[in-house]
One Martini backbone bead per residue (centre of mass of N, CA, C, O) as a GRO file, in nm:
protein
  216
    1MET     BB    1   2.330   0.387   1.260
    2ARG     BB    2   2.452   0.111   1.374
    3ALA     BB    3   2.367  -0.242   1.445
    4ALA     BB    4   2.494  -0.548   1.619
    5CYS     BB    5   2.344  -0.759   1.833
    6GLY     BB    6   2.334  -1.082   1.833
    7VAL     BB    7   2.064  -1.223   1.942
    8ARG     BB    8   2.022  -1.384   1.660
    9ARG     BB    9   2.032  -1.643   1.456
   10VAL     BB   10   1.973  -1.610   1.114
   11ARG     BB   11   1.754  -1.744   0.891
   12MET     BB   12   1.732  -1.774   0.555
   13SER     BB   13   1.385  -1.725   0.413
   14LEU     BB   14   1.361  -1.524   0.204
   15ASP     BB   15   1.284  -1.432  -0.082
   16PRO     BB   16   1.439  -1.221  -0.301
   17GLN     BB   17   1.191  -1.032  -0.353
   18THR     BB   18   1.105  -0.976  -0.062
   19LEU     BB   19   1.374  -0.869   0.038
   20VAL     BB   20   1.384  -0.609  -0.143
   21LEU     BB   21   1.119  -0.489  -0.042
   22VAL     BB   22   1.202  -0.453   0.252
   23ARG     BB   23   1.445  -0.269   0.191
   24ILE     BB   24   1.272  -0.043   0.071
   25ALA     BB   25   1.098   0.014   0.320
   26VAL     BB   26   1.331   0.109   0.495
   27ALA     BB   27   1.434   0.338   0.308
   28THR     BB   28   1.170   0.500   0.309
   29ALA     BB   29   1.185   0.566   0.623
   30THR     BB   30   1.462   0.741   0.581
   31GLY     BB   31   1.504   0.904   0.293
   32ASP     BB   32   1.738   0.760   0.140
   33GLU     BB   33   1.827   0.793  -0.187
   34THR     BB   34   2.063   0.598  -0.219
   35LYS     BB   35   1.928   0.349  -0.101
   36LEU     BB   36   1.687   0.346  -0.282
   37ARG     BB   37   1.831   0.312  -0.550
   38ASP     BB   38   1.990   0.055  -0.487
   39ARG     BB   39   1.730  -0.119  -0.413
   40MET     BB   40   1.580  -0.075  -0.682
   41VAL     BB   41   1.793  -0.196  -0.864
   42ALA     BB   42   1.786  -0.473  -0.722
   43ALA     BB   43   1.494  -0.534  -0.795
   44ARG     BB   44   1.534  -0.545  -1.097
   45ALA     BB   45   1.753  -0.773  -1.089
   46ALA     BB   46   1.537  -0.976  -0.934
   47GLY     BB   47   1.250  -0.946  -1.090
   48VAL     BB   48   1.066  -0.737  -0.990
   49ARG     BB   49   0.769  -0.618  -1.009
   50PRO     BB   50   0.679  -0.299  -1.057
   51GLN     BB   51   0.399  -0.317  -0.914
   52TRP     BB   52   0.508  -0.392  -0.636
   53VAL     BB   53   0.648  -0.125  -0.582
   54ASP     BB   54   0.408   0.057  -0.619
   55GLU     BB   55   0.244  -0.070  -0.385
   56LEU     BB   56   0.445  -0.015  -0.162
   57LEU     BB   57   0.441   0.299  -0.198
   58LEU     BB   58   0.143   0.341  -0.145
   59GLN     BB   59   0.154   0.222   0.152
   60SER     BB   60   0.363   0.438   0.257
   61PHE     BB   61   0.163   0.663   0.318
   62LEU     BB   62   0.069   0.513   0.581
   63ASN     BB   63   0.358   0.445   0.729
   64VAL     BB   64   0.539   0.741   0.661
   65GLY     BB   65   0.413   0.932   0.466
   66TYR     BB   66   0.417   1.161   0.218
   67PRO     BB   67   0.708   1.271   0.198
   68LEU     BB   68   0.859   0.992   0.182
   69ALA     BB   69   0.691   0.864  -0.045
   70LEU     BB   70   0.760   1.077  -0.262
   71VAL     BB   71   1.058   1.030  -0.267
   72ALA     BB   72   1.042   0.731  -0.351
   73PHE     BB   73   0.887   0.774  -0.615
   74GLY     BB   74   1.100   0.951  -0.753
   75VAL     BB   75   1.319   0.734  -0.760
   76TRP     BB   76   1.158   0.510  -0.907
   77ARG     BB   77   1.104   0.664  -1.172
   78SER     BB   78   1.413   0.693  -1.239
   79VAL     BB   79   1.446   0.375  -1.259
   80ALA     BB   80   1.160   0.267  -1.415
   81GLY     BB   81   0.981   0.480  -1.506
   82PRO     BB   82   0.694   0.476  -1.624
   83VAL     BB   83   0.389   0.376  -1.581
   84GLN     BB   84   0.241   0.058  -1.678
   85ASP     BB   85   0.062  -0.028  -1.406
   86ALA     BB   86  -0.188   0.118  -1.205
   87GLY     BB   87  -0.418  -0.048  -1.153
   88GLU     BB   88  -0.645   0.018  -0.938
   89PRO     BB   89  -0.882   0.235  -0.908
   90ILE     BB   90  -0.971   0.543  -0.737
   91ALA     BB   91  -1.319   0.544  -0.646
   92HIS     BB   92  -1.591   0.655  -0.471
   93PRO     BB   93  -1.821   0.437  -0.559
   94GLU     BB   94  -1.647   0.198  -0.388
   95TRP     BB   95  -1.714   0.201  -0.080
   96GLU     BB   96  -1.852  -0.072  -0.018
   97ARG     BB   97  -1.621  -0.252  -0.119
   98TRP     BB   98  -1.401  -0.136   0.062
   99THR     BB   99  -1.529  -0.214   0.326
  100THR     BB  100  -1.530  -0.519   0.289
  101ARG     BB  101  -1.225  -0.545   0.224
  102GLY     BB  102  -1.122  -0.407   0.483
  103VAL     BB  103  -1.228  -0.609   0.687
  104THR     BB  104  -1.071  -0.850   0.578
  105ALA     BB  105  -0.779  -0.735   0.584
  106CYS     BB  106  -0.776  -0.647   0.883
  107GLY     BB  107  -0.853  -0.925   1.002
  108GLU     BB  108  -0.600  -1.073   0.903
  109VAL     BB  109  -0.393  -0.910   1.070
  110TYR     BB  110  -0.550  -0.902   1.370
  111GLY     BB  111  -0.757  -1.103   1.418
  112ARG     BB  112  -0.874  -1.137   1.741
  113THR     BB  113  -0.814  -0.804   1.768
  114TYR     BB  114  -1.009  -0.645   1.584
  115HIS     BB  115  -1.241  -0.548   1.776
  116LYS     BB  116  -1.055  -0.391   1.964
  117LEU     BB  117  -0.956  -0.192   1.757
  118MET     BB  118  -1.230  -0.060   1.695
  119LEU     BB  119  -1.280   0.045   1.980
  120ASN     BB  120  -1.026   0.221   1.998
  121LEU     BB  121  -1.083   0.404   1.757
  122ARG     BB  122  -1.355   0.520   1.855
  123ALA     BB  123  -1.233   0.647   2.117
  124LEU     BB  124  -1.045   0.847   1.973
  125HIS     BB  125  -1.222   0.856   1.688
  126PRO     BB  126  -1.479   0.820   1.464
  127ALA     BB  127  -1.297   0.855   1.194
  128LEU     BB  128  -1.088   0.615   1.219
  129GLU     BB  129  -1.231   0.365   1.126
  130PRO     BB  130  -1.275   0.441   0.820
  131LEU     BB  131  -0.980   0.512   0.763
  132VAL     BB  132  -0.874   0.226   0.815
  133VAL     BB  133  -1.076   0.035   0.668
  134VAL     BB  134  -1.124   0.191   0.398
  135ASP     BB  135  -0.865   0.352   0.319
  136ALA     BB  136  -0.637   0.157   0.399
  137TYR     BB  137  -0.757  -0.143   0.349
  138GLY     BB  138  -0.947  -0.103   0.105
  139LYS     BB  139  -0.784   0.083  -0.098
  140ILE     BB  140  -0.478  -0.032  -0.042
  141LEU     BB  141  -0.417  -0.315   0.118
  142GLY     BB  142  -0.650  -0.468  -0.074
  143ARG     BB  143  -0.504  -0.467  -0.320
  144PRO     BB  144  -0.411  -0.569  -0.599
  145GLY     BB  145  -0.050  -0.674  -0.671
  146LEU     BB  146  -0.015  -0.759  -0.353
  147ASP     BB  147   0.035  -0.956  -0.109
  148SER     BB  148  -0.024  -0.977   0.231
  149LYS     BB  149   0.251  -1.077   0.320
  150LYS     BB  150   0.428  -0.861   0.189
  151ARG     BB  151   0.287  -0.617   0.303
  152GLU     BB  152   0.337  -0.681   0.609
  153LEU     BB  153   0.646  -0.692   0.604
  154CYS     BB  154   0.675  -0.397   0.506
  155THR     BB  155   0.523  -0.269   0.736
  156LEU     BB  156   0.702  -0.369   0.961
  157ALA     BB  157   0.962  -0.231   0.866
  158ALA     BB  158   0.853   0.062   0.883
  159ILE     BB  159   0.760   0.059   1.184
  160ALA     BB  160   1.043  -0.026   1.309
  161MET     BB  161   1.165   0.272   1.236
  162GLN     BB  162   0.974   0.358   1.464
  163ASN     BB  163   0.809   0.516   1.751
  164ALA     BB  164   0.573   0.238   1.770
  165PRO     BB  165   0.508  -0.011   1.976
  166ARG     BB  166   0.209  -0.093   1.935
  167GLN     BB  167   0.224  -0.125   1.627
  168LEU     BB  168   0.454  -0.324   1.623
  169HIS     BB  169   0.318  -0.551   1.776
  170ALA     BB  170   0.084  -0.587   1.576
  171HIS     BB  171   0.280  -0.650   1.319
  172LEU     BB  172   0.412  -0.900   1.425
  173ARG     BB  173   0.147  -1.055   1.433
  174GLY     BB  174   0.057  -0.993   1.141
  175ALA     BB  175   0.274  -1.159   0.999
  176LEU     BB  176   0.170  -1.429   1.107
  177ASN     BB  177  -0.131  -1.402   1.015
  178THR     BB  178  -0.021  -1.375   0.693
  179GLY     BB  179   0.214  -1.633   0.677
  180SER     BB  180   0.460  -1.595   0.836
  181SER     BB  181   0.743  -1.688   0.959
  182ARG     BB  182   0.963  -1.659   1.210
  183ASP     BB  183   1.214  -1.651   1.026
  184GLU     BB  184   1.115  -1.417   0.847
  185VAL     BB  185   1.101  -1.209   1.074
  186ASP     BB  186   1.388  -1.222   1.160
  187GLU     BB  187   1.499  -1.109   0.891
  188VAL     BB  188   1.362  -0.837   0.898
  189ILE     BB  189   1.496  -0.741   1.163
  190ALA     BB  190   1.787  -0.764   1.059
  191ILE     BB  191   1.750  -0.541   0.849
  192VAL     BB  192   1.658  -0.307   1.035
  193GLU     BB  193   1.898  -0.290   1.249
  194ALA     BB  194   2.108  -0.148   1.056
  195ASP     BB  195   1.919   0.141   1.106
  196LEU     BB  196   1.977   0.123   1.418
  197MET     BB  197   2.011   0.174   1.723
  198LYS     BB  198   2.096  -0.037   1.966
  199LYS     BB  199   1.858   0.014   2.162
  200ARG     BB  200   1.631  -0.023   1.951
  201ALA     BB  201   1.711  -0.305   1.855
  202LEU     BB  202   1.677  -0.451   2.126
  203LYS     BB  203   1.375  -0.388   2.161
  204LEU     BB  204   1.285  -0.530   1.908
  205TRP     BB  205   1.381  -0.816   1.989
  206GLU     BB  206   1.224  -0.834   2.255
  207MET     BB  207   0.942  -0.812   2.137
  208TRP     BB  208   0.968  -1.052   1.943
  209ALA     BB  209   1.027  -1.270   2.154
  210ASP     BB  210   0.747  -1.251   2.283
  211VAL     BB  211   0.576  -1.312   2.028
  212ARG     BB  212   0.717  -1.570   1.915
  213GLU     BB  213   0.639  -1.763   2.177
  214ARG     BB  214   0.355  -1.738   2.120
  215SER     BB  215   0.022  -1.839   2.101
  216LEU     BB  216  -0.195  -1.731   1.834
   0.00000   0.00000   0.00000
């Protein structure tokens, strides 16, 4: 399941630690334990903080679902050992703070389309707005321990592995909104395409070409 599209010559722009995090995000979406182990070992060798990987895997519950995220956590614990820093606790009395933080974090990713997103979520089901704003962005994606730029690049990588074009389009823009350069997004897509069939990889590059050239 490999493809080399050759659509764009990619300039290497990601720092080594972000690069290995993105590669772990891609492997998490595949569920391939061998790839996960190899990339997690590479993260250790690159000096990536264990908490960064923990945070990436926590947000993977949102991006790829519980089964694949649990597989990735199992591999990570076998590589890194017991949790050393669990980070911020998740406690129900923090609802108001999570709501405020979720609005900020979600707004950073979606930019000027944030209010349209909220309207769309409410139309789909009233429960979706608090699930996205409070539970996803407030509780998980707004946590300290991993900055929003790295979080969004890893989210982009995980979403790009799935058949979710609307969400992919949003997170291509989200990567730019959270401070990534176009060259950095190029590199993320080049990493992802190695695990996609050629047709899917071409569609991914085509969508990114459209987003890339627009003035956001």
